Short mmCIF file of C-alpha atoms in Angstrom, two decimals:
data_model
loop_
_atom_site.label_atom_id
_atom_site.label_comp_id
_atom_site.label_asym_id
_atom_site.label_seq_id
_atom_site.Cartn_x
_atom_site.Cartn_y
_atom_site.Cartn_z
CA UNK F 1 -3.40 -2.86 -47.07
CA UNK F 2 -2.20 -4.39 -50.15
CA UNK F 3 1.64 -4.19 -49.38
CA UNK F 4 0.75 -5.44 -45.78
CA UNK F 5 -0.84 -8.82 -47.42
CA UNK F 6 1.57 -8.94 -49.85
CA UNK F 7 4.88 -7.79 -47.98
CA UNK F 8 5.50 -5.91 -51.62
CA UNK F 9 5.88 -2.06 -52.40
CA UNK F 10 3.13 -0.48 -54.82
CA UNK F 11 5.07 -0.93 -57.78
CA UNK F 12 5.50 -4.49 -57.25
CA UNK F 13 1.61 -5.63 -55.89
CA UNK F 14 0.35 -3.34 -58.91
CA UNK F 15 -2.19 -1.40 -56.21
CA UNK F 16 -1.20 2.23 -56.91
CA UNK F 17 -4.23 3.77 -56.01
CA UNK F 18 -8.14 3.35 -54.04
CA UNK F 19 -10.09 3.17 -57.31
CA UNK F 20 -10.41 1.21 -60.19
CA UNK F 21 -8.18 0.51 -62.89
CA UNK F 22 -4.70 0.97 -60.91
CA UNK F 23 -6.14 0.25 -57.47
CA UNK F 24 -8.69 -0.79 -55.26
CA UNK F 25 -9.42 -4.26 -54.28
CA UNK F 26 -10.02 -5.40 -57.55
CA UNK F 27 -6.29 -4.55 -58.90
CA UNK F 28 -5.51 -7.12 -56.20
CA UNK F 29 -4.05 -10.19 -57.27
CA UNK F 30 -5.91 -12.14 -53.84
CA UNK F 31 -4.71 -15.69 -54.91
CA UNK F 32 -0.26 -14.77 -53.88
CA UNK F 33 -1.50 -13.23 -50.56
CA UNK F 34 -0.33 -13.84 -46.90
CA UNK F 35 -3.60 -15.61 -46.18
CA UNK F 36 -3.07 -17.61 -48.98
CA UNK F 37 0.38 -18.79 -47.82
CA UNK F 38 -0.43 -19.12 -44.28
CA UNK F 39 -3.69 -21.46 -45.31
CA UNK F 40 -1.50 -23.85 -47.28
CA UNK F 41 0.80 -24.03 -44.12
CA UNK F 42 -2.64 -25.25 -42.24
CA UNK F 43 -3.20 -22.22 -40.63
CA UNK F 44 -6.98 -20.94 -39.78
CA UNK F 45 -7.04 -17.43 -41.14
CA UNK F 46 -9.53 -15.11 -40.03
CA UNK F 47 -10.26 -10.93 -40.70
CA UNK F 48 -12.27 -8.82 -39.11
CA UNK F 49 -13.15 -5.30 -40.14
CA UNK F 50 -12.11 -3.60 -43.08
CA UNK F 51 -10.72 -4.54 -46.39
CA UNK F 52 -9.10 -3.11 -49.40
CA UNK F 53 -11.02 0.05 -50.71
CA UNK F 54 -13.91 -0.67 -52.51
CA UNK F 55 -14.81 -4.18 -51.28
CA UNK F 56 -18.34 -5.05 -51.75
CA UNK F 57 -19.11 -1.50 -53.30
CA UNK F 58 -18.59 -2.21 -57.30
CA UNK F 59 -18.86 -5.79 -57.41
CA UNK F 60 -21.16 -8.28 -54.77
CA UNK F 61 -18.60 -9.12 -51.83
CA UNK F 62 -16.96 -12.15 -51.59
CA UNK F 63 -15.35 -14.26 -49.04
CA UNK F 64 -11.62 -13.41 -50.50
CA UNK F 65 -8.96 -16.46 -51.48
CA UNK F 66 -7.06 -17.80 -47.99
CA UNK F 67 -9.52 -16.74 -45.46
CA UNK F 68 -11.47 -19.51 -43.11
CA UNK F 69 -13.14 -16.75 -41.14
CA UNK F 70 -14.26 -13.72 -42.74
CA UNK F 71 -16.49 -11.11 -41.37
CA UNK F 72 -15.08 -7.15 -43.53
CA UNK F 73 -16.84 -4.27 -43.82
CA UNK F 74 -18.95 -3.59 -47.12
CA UNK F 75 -18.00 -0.32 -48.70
CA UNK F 76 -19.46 2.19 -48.21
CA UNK F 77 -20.69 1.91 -44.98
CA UNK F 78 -17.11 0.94 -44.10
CA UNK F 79 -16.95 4.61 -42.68
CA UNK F 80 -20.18 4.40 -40.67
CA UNK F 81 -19.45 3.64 -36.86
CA UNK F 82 -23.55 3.04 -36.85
CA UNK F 83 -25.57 1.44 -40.16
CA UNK F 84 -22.62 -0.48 -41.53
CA UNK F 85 -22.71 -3.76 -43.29
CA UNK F 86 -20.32 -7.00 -42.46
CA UNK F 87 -20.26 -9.69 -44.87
CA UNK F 88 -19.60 -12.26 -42.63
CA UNK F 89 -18.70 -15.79 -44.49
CA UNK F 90 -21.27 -15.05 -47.49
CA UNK F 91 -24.13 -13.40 -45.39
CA UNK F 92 -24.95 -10.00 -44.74
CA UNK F 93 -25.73 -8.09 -41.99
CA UNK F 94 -26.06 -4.35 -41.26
CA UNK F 95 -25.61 -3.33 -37.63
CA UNK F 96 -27.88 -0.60 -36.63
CA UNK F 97 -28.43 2.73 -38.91
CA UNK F 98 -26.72 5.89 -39.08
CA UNK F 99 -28.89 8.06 -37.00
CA UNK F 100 -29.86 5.44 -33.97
CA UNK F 101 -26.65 5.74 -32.08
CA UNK F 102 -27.35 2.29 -30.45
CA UNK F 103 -24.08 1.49 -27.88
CA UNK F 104 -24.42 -2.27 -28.45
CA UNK F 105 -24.07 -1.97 -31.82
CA UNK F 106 -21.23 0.54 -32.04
CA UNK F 107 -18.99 -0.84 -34.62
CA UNK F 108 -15.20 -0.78 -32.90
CA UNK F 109 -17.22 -3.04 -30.14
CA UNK F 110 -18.68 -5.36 -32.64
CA UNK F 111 -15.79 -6.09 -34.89
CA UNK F 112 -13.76 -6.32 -30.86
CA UNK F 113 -16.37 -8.83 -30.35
CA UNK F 114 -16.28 -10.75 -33.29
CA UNK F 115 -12.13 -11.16 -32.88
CA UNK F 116 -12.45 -12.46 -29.51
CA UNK F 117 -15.12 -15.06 -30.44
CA UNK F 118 -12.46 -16.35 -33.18
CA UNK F 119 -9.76 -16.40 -30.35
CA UNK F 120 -11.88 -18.16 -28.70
CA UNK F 121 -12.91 -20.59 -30.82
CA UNK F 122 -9.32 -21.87 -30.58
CA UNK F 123 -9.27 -22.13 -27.18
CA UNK F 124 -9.22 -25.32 -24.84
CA UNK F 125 -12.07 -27.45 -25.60
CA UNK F 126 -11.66 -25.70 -29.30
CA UNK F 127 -10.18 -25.73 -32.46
CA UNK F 128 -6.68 -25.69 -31.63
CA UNK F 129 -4.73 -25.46 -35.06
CA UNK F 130 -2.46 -22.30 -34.98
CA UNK F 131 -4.01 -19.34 -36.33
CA UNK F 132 -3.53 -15.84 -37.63
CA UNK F 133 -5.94 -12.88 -37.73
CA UNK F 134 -5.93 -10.00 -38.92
CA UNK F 135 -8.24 -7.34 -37.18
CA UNK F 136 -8.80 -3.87 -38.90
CA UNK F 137 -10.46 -1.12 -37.10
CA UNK F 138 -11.70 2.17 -38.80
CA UNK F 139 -11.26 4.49 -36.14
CA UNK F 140 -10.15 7.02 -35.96
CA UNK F 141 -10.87 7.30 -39.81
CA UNK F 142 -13.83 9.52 -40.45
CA UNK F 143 -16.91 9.15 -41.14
CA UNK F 144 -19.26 8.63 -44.69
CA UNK F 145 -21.96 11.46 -43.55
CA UNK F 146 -25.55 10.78 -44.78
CA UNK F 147 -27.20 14.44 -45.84
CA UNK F 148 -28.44 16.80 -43.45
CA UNK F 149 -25.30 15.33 -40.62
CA UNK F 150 -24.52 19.13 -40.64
CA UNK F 151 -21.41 20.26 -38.85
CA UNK F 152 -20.47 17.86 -35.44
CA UNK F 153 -17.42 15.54 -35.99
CA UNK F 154 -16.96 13.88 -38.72
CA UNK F 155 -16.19 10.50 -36.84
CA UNK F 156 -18.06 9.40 -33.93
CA UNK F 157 -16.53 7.84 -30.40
CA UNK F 158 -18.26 5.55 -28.77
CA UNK F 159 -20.87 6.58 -26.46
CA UNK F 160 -19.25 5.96 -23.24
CA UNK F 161 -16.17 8.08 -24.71
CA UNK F 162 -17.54 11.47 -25.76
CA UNK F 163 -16.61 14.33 -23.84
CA UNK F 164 -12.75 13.04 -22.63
CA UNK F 165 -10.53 14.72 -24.84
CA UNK F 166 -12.86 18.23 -24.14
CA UNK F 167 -9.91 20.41 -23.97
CA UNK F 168 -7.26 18.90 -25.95
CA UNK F 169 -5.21 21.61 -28.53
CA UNK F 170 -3.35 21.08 -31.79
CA UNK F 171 0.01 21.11 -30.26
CA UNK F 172 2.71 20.18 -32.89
CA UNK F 173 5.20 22.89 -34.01
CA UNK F 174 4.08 22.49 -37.30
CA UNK F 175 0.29 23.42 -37.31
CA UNK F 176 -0.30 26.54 -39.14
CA UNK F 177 3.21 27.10 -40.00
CA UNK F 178 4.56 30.42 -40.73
CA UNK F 179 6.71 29.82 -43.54
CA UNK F 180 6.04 27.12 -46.14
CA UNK F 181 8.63 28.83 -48.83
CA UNK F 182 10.67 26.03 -48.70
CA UNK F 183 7.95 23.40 -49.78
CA UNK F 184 6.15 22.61 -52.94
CA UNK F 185 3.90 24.71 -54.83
CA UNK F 186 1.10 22.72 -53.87
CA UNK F 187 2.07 23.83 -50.02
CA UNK F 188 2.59 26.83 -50.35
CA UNK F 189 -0.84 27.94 -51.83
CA UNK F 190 -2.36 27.26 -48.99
CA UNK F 191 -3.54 29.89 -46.62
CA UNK F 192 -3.09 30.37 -42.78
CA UNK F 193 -5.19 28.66 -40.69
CA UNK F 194 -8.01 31.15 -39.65
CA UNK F 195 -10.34 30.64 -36.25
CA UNK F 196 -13.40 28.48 -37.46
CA UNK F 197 -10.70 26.14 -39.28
CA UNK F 198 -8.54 25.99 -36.21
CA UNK F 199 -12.21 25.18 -34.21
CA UNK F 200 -13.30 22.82 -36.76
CA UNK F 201 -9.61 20.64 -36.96
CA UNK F 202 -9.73 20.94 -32.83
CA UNK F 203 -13.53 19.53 -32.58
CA UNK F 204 -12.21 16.76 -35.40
CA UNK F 205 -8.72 16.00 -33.24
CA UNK F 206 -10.68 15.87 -30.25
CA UNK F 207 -13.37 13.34 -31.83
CA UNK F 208 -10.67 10.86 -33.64
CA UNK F 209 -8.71 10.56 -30.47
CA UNK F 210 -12.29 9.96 -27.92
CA UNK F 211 -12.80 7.46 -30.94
CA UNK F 212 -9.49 5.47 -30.37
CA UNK F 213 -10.72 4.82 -26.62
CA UNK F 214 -12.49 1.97 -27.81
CA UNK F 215 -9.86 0.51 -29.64
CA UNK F 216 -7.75 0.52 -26.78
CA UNK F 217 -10.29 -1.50 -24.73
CA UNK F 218 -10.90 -3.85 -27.33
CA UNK F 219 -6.81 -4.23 -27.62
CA UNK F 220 -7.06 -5.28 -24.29
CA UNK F 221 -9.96 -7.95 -25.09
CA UNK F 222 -7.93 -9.19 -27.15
CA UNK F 223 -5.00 -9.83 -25.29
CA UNK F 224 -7.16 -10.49 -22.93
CA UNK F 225 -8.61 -13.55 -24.47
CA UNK F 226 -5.35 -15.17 -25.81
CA UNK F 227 -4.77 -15.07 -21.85
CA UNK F 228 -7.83 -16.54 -21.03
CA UNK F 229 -7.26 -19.42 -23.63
CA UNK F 230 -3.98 -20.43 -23.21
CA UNK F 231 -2.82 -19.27 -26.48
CA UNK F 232 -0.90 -15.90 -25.09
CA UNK F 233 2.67 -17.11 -24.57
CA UNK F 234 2.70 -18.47 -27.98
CA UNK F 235 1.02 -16.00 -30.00
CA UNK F 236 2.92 -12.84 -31.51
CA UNK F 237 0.56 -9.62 -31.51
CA UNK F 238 1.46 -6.61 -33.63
CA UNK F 239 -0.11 -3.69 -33.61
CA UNK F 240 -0.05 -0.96 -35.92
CA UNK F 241 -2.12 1.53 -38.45
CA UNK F 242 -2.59 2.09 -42.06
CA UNK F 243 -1.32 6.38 -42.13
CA UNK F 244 -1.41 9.07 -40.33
CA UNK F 245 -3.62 12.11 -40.77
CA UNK F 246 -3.26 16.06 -41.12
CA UNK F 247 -4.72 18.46 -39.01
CA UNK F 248 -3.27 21.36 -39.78
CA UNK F 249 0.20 20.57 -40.29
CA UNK F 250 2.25 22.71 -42.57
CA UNK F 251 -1.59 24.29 -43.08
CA UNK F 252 -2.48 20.90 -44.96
CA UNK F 253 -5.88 20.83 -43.35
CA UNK F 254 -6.71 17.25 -43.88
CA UNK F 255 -5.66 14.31 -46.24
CA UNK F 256 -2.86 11.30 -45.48
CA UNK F 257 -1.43 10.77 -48.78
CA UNK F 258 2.15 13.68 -48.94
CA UNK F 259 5.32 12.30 -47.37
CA UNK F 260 5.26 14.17 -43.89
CA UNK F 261 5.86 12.58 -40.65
CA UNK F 262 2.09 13.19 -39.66
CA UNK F 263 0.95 10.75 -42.69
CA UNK F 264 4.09 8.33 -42.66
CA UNK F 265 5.09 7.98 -39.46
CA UNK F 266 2.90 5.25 -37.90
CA UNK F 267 2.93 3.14 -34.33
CA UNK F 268 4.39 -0.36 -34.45
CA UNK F 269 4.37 -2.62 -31.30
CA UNK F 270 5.25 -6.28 -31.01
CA UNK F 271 4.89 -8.69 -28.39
CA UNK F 272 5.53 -12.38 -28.49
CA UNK F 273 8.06 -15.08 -27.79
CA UNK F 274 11.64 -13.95 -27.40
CA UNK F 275 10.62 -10.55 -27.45
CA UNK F 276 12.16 -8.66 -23.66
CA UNK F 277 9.09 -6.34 -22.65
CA UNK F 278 9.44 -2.61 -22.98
CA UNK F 279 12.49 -3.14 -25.46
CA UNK F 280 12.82 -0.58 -28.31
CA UNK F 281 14.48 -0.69 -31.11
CA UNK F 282 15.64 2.54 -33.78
CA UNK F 283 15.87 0.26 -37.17
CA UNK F 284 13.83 2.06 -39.90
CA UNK F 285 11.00 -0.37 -40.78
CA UNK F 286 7.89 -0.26 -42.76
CA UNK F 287 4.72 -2.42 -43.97
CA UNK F 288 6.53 -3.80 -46.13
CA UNK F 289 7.70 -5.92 -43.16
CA UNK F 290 4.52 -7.06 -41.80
CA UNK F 291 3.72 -10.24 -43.93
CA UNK F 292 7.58 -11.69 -43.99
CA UNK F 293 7.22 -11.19 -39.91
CA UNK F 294 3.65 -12.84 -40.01
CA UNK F 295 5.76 -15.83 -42.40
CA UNK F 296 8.71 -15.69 -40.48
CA UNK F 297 6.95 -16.46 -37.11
CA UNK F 298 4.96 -19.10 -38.51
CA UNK F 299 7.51 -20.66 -40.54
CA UNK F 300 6.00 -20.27 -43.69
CA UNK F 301 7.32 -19.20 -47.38
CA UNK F 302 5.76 -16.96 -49.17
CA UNK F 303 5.84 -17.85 -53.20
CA UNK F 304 7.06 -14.95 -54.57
CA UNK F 305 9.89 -12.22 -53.70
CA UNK F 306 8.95 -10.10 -50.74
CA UNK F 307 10.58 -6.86 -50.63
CA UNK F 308 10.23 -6.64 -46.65
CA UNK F 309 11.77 -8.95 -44.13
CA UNK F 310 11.57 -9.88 -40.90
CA UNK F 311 11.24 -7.53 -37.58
CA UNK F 312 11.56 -10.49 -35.07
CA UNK F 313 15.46 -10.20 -35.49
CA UNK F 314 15.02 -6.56 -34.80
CA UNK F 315 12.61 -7.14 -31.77
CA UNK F 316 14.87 -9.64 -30.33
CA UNK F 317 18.12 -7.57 -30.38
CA UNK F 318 16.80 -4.17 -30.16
CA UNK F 319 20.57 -2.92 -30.66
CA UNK F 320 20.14 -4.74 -34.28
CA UNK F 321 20.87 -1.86 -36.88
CA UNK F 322 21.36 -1.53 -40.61
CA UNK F 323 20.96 1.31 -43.09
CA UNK F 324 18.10 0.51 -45.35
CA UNK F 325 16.51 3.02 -46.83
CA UNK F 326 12.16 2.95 -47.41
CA UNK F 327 10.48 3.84 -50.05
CA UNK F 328 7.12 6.03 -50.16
CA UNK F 329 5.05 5.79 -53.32
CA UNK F 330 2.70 8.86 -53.98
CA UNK F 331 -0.09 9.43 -56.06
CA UNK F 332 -1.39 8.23 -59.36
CA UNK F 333 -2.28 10.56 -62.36
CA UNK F 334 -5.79 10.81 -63.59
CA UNK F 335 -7.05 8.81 -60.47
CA UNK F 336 -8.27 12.09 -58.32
CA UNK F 337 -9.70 15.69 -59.32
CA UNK F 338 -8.15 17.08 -56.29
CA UNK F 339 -4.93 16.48 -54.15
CA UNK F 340 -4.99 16.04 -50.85
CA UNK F 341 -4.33 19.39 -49.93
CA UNK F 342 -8.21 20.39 -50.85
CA UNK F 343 -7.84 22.48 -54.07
CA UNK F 344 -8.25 21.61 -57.90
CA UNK F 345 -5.11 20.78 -59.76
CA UNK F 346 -4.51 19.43 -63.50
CA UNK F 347 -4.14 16.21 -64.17
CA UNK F 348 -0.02 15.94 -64.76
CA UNK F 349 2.51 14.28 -63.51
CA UNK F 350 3.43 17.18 -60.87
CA UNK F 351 0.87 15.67 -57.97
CA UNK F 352 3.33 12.53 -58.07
CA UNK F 353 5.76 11.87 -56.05
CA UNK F 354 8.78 9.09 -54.74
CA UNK F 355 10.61 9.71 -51.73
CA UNK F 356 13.18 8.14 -49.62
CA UNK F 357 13.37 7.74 -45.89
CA UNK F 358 16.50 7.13 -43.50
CA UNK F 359 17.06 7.00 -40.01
CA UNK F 360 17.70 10.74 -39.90
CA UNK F 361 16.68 12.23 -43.14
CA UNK F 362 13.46 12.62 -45.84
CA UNK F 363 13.87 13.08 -49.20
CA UNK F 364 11.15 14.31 -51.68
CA UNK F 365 11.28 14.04 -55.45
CA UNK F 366 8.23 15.35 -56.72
CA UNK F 367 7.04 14.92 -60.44
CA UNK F 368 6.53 18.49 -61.22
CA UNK F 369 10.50 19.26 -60.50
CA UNK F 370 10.12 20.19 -57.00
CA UNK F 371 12.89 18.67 -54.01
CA UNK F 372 12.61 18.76 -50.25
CA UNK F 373 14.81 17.52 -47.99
CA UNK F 374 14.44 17.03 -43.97
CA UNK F 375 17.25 16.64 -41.22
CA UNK F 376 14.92 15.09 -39.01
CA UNK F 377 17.32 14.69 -36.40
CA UNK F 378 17.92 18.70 -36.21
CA UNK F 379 14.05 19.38 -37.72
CA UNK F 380 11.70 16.31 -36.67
CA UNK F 381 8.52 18.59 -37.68
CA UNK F 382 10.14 19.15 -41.26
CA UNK F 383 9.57 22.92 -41.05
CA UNK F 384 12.68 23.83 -43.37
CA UNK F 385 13.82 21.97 -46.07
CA UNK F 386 17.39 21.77 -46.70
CA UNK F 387 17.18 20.67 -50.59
CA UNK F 388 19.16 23.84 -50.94
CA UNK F 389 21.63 23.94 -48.63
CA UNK F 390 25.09 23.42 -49.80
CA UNK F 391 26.46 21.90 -47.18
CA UNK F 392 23.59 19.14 -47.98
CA UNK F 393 24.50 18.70 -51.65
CA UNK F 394 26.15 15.33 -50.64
CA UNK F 395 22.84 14.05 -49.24
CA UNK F 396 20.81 15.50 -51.74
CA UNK F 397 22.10 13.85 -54.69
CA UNK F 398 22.27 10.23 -52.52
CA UNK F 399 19.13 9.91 -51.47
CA UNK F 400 18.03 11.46 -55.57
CA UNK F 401 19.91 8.40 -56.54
CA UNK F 402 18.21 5.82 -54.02
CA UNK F 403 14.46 7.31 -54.99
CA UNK F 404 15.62 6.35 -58.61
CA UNK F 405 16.87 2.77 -57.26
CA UNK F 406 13.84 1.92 -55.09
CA UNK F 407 11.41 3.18 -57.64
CA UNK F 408 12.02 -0.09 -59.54
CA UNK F 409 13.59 -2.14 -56.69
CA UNK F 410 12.11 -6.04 -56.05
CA UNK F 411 12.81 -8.31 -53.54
CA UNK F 412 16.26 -9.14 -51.48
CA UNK F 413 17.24 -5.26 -53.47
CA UNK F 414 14.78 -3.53 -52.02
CA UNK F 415 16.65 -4.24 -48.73
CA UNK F 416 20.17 -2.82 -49.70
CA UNK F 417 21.65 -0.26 -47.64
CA UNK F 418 21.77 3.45 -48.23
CA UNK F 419 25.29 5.34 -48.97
CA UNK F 420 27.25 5.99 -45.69
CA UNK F 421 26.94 9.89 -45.66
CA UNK F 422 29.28 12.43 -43.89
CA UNK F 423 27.55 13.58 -40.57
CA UNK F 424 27.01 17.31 -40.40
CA UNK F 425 28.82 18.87 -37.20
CA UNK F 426 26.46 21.03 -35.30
CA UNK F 427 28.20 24.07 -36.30
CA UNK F 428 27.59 23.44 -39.68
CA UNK F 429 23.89 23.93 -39.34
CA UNK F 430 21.75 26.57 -38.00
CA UNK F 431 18.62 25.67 -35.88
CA UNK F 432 15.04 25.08 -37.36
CA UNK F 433 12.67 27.71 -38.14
CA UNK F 434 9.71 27.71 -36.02
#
């Protein structure tokens, strides 16, 4: 969330972690933000839903610099789709409590309703200055379980939604997989998926997708009310998420935070003027894009370097390519007892990680001395690393070089493309193991 308002990687915005001292929303410098920039521009700003980690938990919430209409989620109850708390423009208000399932008060529906009454707001008849919001759903996250929850889903669809996805199976290539040699050690301690985990991670895929039913209806309030007002044909709408999430994957049985496509790889969708519907495009892009999109729509400057830049050029010319690389940042020392994979580890610097993603290929550098490296185009479910493979020393020592580049990169050079690397004829490299 922080690189999304600031259009800046981790190492640049300073928020390298969910908790206090090297992250969470007070390691947020609020006052060089988007709504910051788009407010001095004259834009009405509002946000709806949740905020950086930690908001409202360690210090009394606050209406946040830039915003003209705020109504986030108080942590903890963040993560409660019943008995949550919106501080809504210096009041609060809980909605409901965790064990009264009310439907009216379900939160995806409330926070839906509460972005809609903005739209509208700017409607005919309305205030009419241009506006931005930014509306932040928790589902499918899971759930903050009060004591004696005992062992149904860990996040809750809406009413109306339970029961749809009632036979859906883990289908990726990658759940449970058989060999995990080639990954780290922190991988490769971790046990085969036995039947009650395999029931529990099917009850818990089953549950986060019922719970993203919702968000698709209130999607289509949304759209529907820009239609309803007038505002539709001028107003760009991008859609997106924060991560992914494991559920079994390479036996990682929950946890966003390692490099895999199930964590990284996120939905990105666009629609506004000049964009042709249905278009796709192949460019590599990232959230370090959002905010310079936001700016670039609205003609706005931001007052600082942003390492992003715009995808409207990219959404307008869908053949638009380049080579630039992204970076992802991993974890922080000393901030957690336990890495994501679910077991205790020291605190060192081998639970950190940089890597590098292209168009075709993921590079892992992790602190402890371990490499991986994915032909995603021959492997898209990363089940064997090439880091290796001779006939991959070429890309292995690029895309070494770029993490070491990008670790430090800022602004216009976080954009520079990657080395053109020899393509691998298909002879030159055997099929992925399954």
């Amino acid at each position: 969330r922080a690189t999304f308002l600031t259009g800046r990687y981790a190492h640049n915005h300073r928020v390298r972690s969910n908790v206090p001292p090297r992250g969470g929303v007070e390691a947020l410098d609020a006052e060089h933000t988007l709504p910051v920039w788009l407010r001095s521009a004259g834009y009405d700003t509002g946000h709806v839903g949740k905020y950086l980690n930690g908001y409202g938990d360690r210090l009394p919430p606050t209406v946040p610099p830039g915003w003209t209409d705020w109504h986030g989620t108080v942590d903890n109850t963040t993560y409660q789709m019943w008995g949550y708390t919106l501080h809504e423009n210096g009041v609060d208000t809980t909605y409901g409590d965790f064990w009264t399932e009310d439907p009216a008060l379900y939160q995806t529906d409330v926070l839906r309703d509460r972005a809609v009454g903005f739209i509208d707001e700017h409607g005919p008849g309305g205030d009419e200055d241009p506006f931005f919001l930014s509306l932040a759903f928790v589902a499918p996250h899971g759930e903050v379980v009060e004591p004696g929850y005992g062992a149904r889903p860990h996040v809750r669809p809406a009413p109306r939604h339970r029961g749809r996805f009632g036979t859906l199976q883990p289908d990726s290539p990658a759940f449970d997989e058989i060999d995990v040699s080639d990954k780290p050690p922190y991988v490769r301690a971790l046990r085969r998926i036995g039947p009650t985990a395999r029931e529990r991670m099917t009850t818990d895929l089953r549950a986060r997708r019922e719970s993203l039913l919702a968000v698709d209806e209130a999607v289509e309030a949304v759209v529907g009310a820009l239609a309803r007002t007038g505002r539709l044909d001028d107003t760009y709408v991008l859609f997106t998420s924060d991560n992914g999430f494991f559920l079994g994957e390479h036996r990682i049985p929950k946890g966003k935070y390692l490099a895999y496509e199930p964590s990284s790889h996120v939905p990105l969708m666009v629609r506004g003027p000049g964009i042709a519907p249905l278009s796709e495009t192949g460019e590599l892009v990232a959230n370090i894009d959002l905010a310079p999109t936001v700016l670039d729509a609205a003609g706005v400057s931001a007052d600082r370097p942003l390492d992003g830049r715009s995808l409207l050029p990219f959404a307008r010319d869908p053949f638009r390519r380049t080579r630039r690389p992204v970076l992802h940042e991993g974890l922080v020392a000393g901030d957690i007892d336990r890495d994501v994979t679910g077991y205790r580890q020291r605190r060192s610097r081998a639970g950190l990680y940089d890597a590098v993603r292209t168009s075709r290929y993921l590079f892992v550098k992790w602190g402890g001395g371990a490499r991986e490296l994915y032909d995603l185009a021959r492997d898209p479910f990363e089940l064997e690393s090439r880091h290796r493979d001779p006939r991959y020393a070429e890309v292995r020592r690029a895309l070494s070089a770029e993490a070491v580049r990008l670790r430090t990169c800022e602004g216009a050079g976080c954009g520079a493309p990657a080395p053109r690397l020899r393509p691998l004829g298909r002879r030159a490299v055997g099929g992925a193991r399954r």
